[in-house]
Every structure is written in structure tokens, then in C-alpha cells.
CSV table of C-alpha atoms in Angstrom, one decimal:
chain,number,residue,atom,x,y,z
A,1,UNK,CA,-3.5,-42.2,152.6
A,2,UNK,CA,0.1,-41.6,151.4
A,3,UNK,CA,0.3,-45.6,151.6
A,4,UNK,CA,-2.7,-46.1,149.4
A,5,UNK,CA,-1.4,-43.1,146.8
A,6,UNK,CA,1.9,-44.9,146.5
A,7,UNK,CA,0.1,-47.9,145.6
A,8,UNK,CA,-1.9,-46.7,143.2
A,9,UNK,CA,0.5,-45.0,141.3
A,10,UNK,CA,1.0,-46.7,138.0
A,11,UNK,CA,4.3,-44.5,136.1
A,12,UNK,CA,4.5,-46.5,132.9
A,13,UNK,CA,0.8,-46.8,132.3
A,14,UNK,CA,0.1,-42.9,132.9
A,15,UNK,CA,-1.8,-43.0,136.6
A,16,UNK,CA,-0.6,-40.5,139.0
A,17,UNK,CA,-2.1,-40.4,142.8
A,18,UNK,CA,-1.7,-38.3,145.6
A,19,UNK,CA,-2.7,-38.2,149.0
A,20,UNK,CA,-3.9,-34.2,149.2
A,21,UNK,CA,-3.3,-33.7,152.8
A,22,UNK,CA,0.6,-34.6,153.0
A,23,UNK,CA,0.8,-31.7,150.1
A,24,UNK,CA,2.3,-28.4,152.4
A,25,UNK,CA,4.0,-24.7,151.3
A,26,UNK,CA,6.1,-25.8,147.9
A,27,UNK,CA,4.6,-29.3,147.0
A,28,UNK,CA,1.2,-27.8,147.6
A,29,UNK,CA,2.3,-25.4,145.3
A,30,UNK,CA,3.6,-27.9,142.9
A,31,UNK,CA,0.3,-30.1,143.0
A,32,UNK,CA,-1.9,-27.4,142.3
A,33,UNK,CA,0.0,-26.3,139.0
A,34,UNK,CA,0.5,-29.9,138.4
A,35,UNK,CA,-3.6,-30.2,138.0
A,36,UNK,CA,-4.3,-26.7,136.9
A,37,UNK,CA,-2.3,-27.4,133.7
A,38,UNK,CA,-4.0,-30.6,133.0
A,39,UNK,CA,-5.8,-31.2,129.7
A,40,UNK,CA,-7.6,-34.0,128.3
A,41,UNK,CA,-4.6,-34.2,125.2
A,42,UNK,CA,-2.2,-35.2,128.0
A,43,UNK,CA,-3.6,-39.0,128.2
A,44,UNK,CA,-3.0,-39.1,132.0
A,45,UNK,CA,-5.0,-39.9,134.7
A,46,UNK,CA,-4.6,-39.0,138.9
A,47,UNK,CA,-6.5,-40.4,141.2
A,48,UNK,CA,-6.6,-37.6,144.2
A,49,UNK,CA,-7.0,-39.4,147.8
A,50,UNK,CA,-8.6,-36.7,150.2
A,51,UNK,CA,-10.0,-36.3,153.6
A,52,UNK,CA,-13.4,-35.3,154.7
A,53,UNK,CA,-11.6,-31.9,156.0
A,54,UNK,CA,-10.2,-31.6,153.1
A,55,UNK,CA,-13.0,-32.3,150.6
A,56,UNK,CA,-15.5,-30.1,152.0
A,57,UNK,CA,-16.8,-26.3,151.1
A,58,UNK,CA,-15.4,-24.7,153.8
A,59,UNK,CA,-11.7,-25.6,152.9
A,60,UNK,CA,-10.8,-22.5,151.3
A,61,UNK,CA,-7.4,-24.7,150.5
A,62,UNK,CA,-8.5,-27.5,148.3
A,63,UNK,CA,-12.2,-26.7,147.6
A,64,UNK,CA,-11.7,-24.0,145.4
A,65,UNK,CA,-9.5,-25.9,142.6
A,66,UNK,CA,-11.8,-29.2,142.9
A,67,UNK,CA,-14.3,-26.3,141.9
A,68,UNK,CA,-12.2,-25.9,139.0
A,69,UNK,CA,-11.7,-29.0,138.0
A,70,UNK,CA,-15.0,-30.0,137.4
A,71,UNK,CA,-15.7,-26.8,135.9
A,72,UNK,CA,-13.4,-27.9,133.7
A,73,UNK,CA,-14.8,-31.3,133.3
A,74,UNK,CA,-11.6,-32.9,134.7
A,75,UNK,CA,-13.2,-34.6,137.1
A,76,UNK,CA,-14.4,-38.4,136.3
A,77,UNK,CA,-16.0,-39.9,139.3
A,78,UNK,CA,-15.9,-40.2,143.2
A,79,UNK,CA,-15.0,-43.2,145.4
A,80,UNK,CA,-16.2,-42.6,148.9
A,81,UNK,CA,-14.7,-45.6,151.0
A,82,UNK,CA,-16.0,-46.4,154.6
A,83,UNK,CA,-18.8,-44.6,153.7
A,84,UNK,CA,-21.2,-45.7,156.7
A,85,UNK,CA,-19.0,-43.4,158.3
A,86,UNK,CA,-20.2,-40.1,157.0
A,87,UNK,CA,-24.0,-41.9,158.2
A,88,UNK,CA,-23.0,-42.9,161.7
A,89,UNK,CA,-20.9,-40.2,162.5
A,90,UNK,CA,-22.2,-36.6,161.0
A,91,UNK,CA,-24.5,-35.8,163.2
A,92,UNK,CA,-21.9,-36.5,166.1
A,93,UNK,CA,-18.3,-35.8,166.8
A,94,UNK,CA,-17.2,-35.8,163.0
A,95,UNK,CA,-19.4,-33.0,161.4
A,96,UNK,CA,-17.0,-32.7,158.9
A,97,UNK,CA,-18.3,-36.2,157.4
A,98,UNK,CA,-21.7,-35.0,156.6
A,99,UNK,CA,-19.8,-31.7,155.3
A,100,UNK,CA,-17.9,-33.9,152.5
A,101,UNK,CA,-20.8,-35.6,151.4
A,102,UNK,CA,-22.8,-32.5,150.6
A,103,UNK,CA,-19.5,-31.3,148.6
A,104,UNK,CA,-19.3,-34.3,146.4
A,105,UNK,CA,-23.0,-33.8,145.6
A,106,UNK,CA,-21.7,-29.9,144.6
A,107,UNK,CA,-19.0,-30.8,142.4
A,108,UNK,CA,-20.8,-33.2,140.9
A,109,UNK,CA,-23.6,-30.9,140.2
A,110,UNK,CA,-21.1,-28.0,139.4
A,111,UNK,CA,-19.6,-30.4,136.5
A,112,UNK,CA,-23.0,-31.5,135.3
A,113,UNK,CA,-23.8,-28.1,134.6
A,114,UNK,CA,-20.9,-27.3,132.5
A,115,UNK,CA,-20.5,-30.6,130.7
A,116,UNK,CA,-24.4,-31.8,130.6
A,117,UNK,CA,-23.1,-35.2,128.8
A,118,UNK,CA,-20.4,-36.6,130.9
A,119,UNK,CA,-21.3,-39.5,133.3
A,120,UNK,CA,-19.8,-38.8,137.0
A,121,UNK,CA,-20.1,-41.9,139.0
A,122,UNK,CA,-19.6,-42.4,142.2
A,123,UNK,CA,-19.1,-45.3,144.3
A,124,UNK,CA,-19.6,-45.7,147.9
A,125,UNK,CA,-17.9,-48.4,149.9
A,126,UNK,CA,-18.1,-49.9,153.3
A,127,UNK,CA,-18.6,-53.7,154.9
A,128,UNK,CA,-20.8,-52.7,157.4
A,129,UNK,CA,-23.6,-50.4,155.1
A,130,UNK,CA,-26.6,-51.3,156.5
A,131,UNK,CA,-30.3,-50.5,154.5
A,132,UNK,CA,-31.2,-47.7,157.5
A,133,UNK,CA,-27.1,-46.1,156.8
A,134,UNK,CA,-27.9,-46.4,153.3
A,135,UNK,CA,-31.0,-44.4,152.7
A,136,UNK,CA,-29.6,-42.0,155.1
A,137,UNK,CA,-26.6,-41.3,152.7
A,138,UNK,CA,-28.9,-41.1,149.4
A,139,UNK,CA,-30.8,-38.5,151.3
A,140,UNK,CA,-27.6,-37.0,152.4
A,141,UNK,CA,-26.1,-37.4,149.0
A,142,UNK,CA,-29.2,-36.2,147.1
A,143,UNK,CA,-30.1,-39.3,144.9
A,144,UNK,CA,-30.9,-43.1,145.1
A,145,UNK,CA,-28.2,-45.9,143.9
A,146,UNK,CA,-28.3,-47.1,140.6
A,147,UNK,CA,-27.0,-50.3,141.4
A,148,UNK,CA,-25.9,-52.3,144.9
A,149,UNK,CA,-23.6,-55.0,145.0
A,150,UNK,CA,-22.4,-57.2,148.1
A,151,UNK,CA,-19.8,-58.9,146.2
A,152,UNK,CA,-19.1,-62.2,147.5
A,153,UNK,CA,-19.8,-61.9,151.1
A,154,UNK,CA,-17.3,-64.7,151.7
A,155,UNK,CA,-17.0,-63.6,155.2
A,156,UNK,CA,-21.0,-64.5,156.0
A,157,UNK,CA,-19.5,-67.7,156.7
A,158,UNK,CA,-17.3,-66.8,159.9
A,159,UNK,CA,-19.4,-66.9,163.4
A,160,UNK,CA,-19.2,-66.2,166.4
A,161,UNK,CA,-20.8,-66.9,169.5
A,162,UNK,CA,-20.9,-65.6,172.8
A,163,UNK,CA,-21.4,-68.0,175.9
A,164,UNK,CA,-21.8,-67.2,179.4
A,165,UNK,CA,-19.8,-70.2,181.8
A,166,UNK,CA,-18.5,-71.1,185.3
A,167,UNK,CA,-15.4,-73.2,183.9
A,168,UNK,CA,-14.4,-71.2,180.3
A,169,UNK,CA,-11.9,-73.7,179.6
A,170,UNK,CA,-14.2,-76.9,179.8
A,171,UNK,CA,-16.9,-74.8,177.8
A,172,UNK,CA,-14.3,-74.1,174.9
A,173,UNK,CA,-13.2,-77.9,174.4
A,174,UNK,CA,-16.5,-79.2,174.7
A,175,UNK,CA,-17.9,-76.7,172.1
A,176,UNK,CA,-14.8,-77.3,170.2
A,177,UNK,CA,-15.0,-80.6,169.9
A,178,UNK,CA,-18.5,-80.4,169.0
A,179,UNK,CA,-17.4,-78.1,166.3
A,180,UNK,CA,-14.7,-80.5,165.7
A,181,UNK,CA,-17.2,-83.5,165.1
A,182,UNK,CA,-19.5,-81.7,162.2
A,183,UNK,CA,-16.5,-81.5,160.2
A,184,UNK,CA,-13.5,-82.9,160.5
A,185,UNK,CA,-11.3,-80.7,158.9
A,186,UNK,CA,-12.3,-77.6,161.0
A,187,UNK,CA,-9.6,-75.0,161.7
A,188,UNK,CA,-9.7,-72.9,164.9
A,189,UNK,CA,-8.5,-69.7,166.3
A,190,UNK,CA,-8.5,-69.3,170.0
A,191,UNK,CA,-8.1,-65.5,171.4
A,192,UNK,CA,-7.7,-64.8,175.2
A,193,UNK,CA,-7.3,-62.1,177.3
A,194,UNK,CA,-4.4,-64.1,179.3
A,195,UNK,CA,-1.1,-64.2,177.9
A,196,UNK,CA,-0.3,-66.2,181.5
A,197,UNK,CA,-2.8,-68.7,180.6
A,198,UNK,CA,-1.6,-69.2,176.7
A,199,UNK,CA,1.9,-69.1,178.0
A,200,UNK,CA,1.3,-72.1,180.5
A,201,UNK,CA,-0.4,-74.9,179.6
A,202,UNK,CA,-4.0,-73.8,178.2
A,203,UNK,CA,-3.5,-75.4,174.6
A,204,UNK,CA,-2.6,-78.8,176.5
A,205,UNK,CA,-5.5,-78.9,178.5
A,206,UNK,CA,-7.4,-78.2,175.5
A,207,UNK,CA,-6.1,-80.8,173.3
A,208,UNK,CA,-6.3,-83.4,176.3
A,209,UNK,CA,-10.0,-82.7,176.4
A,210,UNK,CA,-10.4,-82.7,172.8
A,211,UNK,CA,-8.7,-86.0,172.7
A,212,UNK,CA,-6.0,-84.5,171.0
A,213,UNK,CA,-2.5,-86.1,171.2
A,214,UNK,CA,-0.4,-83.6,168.3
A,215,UNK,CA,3.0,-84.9,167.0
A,216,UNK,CA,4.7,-81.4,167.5
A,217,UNK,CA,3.6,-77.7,169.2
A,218,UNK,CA,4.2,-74.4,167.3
A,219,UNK,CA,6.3,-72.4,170.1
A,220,UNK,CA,6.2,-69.1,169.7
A,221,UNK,CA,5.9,-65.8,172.3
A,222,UNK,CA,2.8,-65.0,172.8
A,223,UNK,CA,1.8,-61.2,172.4
């Protein structure tokens, strides 16, 4: 969170962020007069980074002045990243998740009710947001998308396969090299669960199978 704040920050171009949970005793102090003096003449913009803890109704903490902001029409949008896991996890061990959601839908309705024309977007992330997670959130949420995007799913072109063997090693170079043959310029990466194995002569073997004669290893320790 801090990380991402720090990031984010933009001094010369008038974008403050902060990561509300690291704020304690003084700089919580600090923060909150830092956003209850903010008006629209100032020209500045802070992106707030807060957790599910923090974000939701019962917080008596934080709640109260997001309250205020968007009373105040300060508020300009939500981001909600990871979001699949306020669907997968809400009705389990994270409660809290569920709790969040239902506040964004709050605020947002609290500043639509003072400021009937401004637009308050917000955006839910995730890679893994299935159709099921993601009806589950607009009822959660209390209204449907207006627009889903998968972006450029580069990643749909990564595999992986599971096979069940007597001889792993023999398996792996013959489905390598079958791999191998398709297209010629394949790249692999092998995991294992043996450092031993790596650390001996596994990649050898491999090559030796594969037909493989390199002009030079890459040493290195394995971890």
C-alpha cells in the first residue's frame, strides 16, 4: 500500500497519494486536516489507497470523513483492485470484504444525492473475475457494469499441462522436444521441487535427450 502511494505520487504535476492505514496519532491528524481543508480552487488531486477495514461503515476512524467528502463532492471515483476478492471471500473468513463493498455503494450514493450531476465511476479490477464473481459483485454492489474490458489477455497464450508418469524426467524431454519441434524458437522454463536434482545433472540429461549439445551453461545457485 505505502509502496503503491509512493508511486503514485506525482509532486510537480499536483497528485498526492496516501496509503490511509500507515496514517497513526499525529499524521492521522495531519491527513485528515490535510483533506478537510480541500477545495476544488486548490487544483490538486489525492488518490487515497485504503483497506477493506478501513473503508467500511463500521470504521468510526476513516468512515466518517469519506462521509464528508463526498458530501462535499470531493470524491471522484473508486478503483476497487482484486476485486474477485470481496466475491470469493465475503461470505467466509474476510467479512470485512463484503463490508467495503456495500460502503463504496453508500458513498457513492451519499455524493449522488448532494451533487445529482457529477459522474462517480468506479472501476473494479482483478485477472481472475469470472461471469459467476461478477454478477455476484453487481448484486453486491447494487448495479450492473457499464462497460467490461479484458484488455489484451496476452497471457491466454501461456499453458500448462499436467501429466501423470513413472519416469518424470523421460516424460519432460520427450514432451519438450515435441514442443521443441512445432516451433523452433520455443523458450522453456522448467520448475522442480528438487534443488538436488537441478543442482546435479537434470539439465544434462535433458539436453542429452533433447539432442541438445549447448556451447556454454548458465551456473548459478539454485534457490
Amino acid at each position: 500500500g505505502t509502496d503503491q502511494a509512493n508511486k503514485s505520487k506525482r509532486p510537480n504535476s499536483g497528485l498526492e497519494a496516501y496509503h490511509v492505514d500507515e496514517f497513526r496519532d499525529g499524521d492521522y491528524n495531519k491527513l485528515v486536516h490535510r483533506l478537510t481543508i480541500l477545495k476544488r480552487s486548490h487544483h490538486r488531486r489525492i488518490v487515497l489507497y485504503i483497506s477493506p477495514q478501513s473503508l467500511r461503515e463500521k470504521n468510526t476512524k476513516w468512515h466518517p470523513l469519506l462521509r464528508r467528502l463526498a458530501i462535499d463532492g470531493h470524491i471522484k471515483g473508486f478503483v476497487v483492485d482484486e476485486v474477485h476478492t470481496a466475491v470469493e471471500y465475503s461470505d467466509s473468513f474476510r467479512p470485512e470484504f463484503k463490508d467495503a463493498v456495500e460502503a463504496i455503494s453508500s458513498l457513492a450514493a451519499l455524493s449522488k444525492r448532494h451533487h445529482p450531476t457529477l459522474h462517480l465511476p468506479t472501476v473494479a479490477m482483478s485477472a481472475t473475475f469470472r461471469i459467476p464473481e461478477q454478477k455476484l459483485f453487481n448484486t453486491l454492489f447494487g448495479a450492473q457494469a457499464d462497460l467490461v474490458s479484458w484488455g489484451d489477455m496476452d497471457k491466454r497464450s501461456v499453458a500448462i499441462m499436467c501429466t501423470i508418469t513413472g519416469n518424470p524426467l523421460n516424460q519432460l524431454a520427450k514432451d519438450l522436444a515435441n514442443n521443441a519441434s512445432d516451433e523452433k524458437d520455443s523458450q522453456f522454463l522448467v520448475y522442480s521441487n528438487s534443488a538436488k536434482a537441478c543442482e546435479e545433472n537434470v539439465i544434462e540429461r535433458i539436453e542429452s535427450k533433447l539432442g541438445v549439445v549447448p556451447k556454454e551453461h548458465l551456473e548459478g545457485k539454485v534457490i
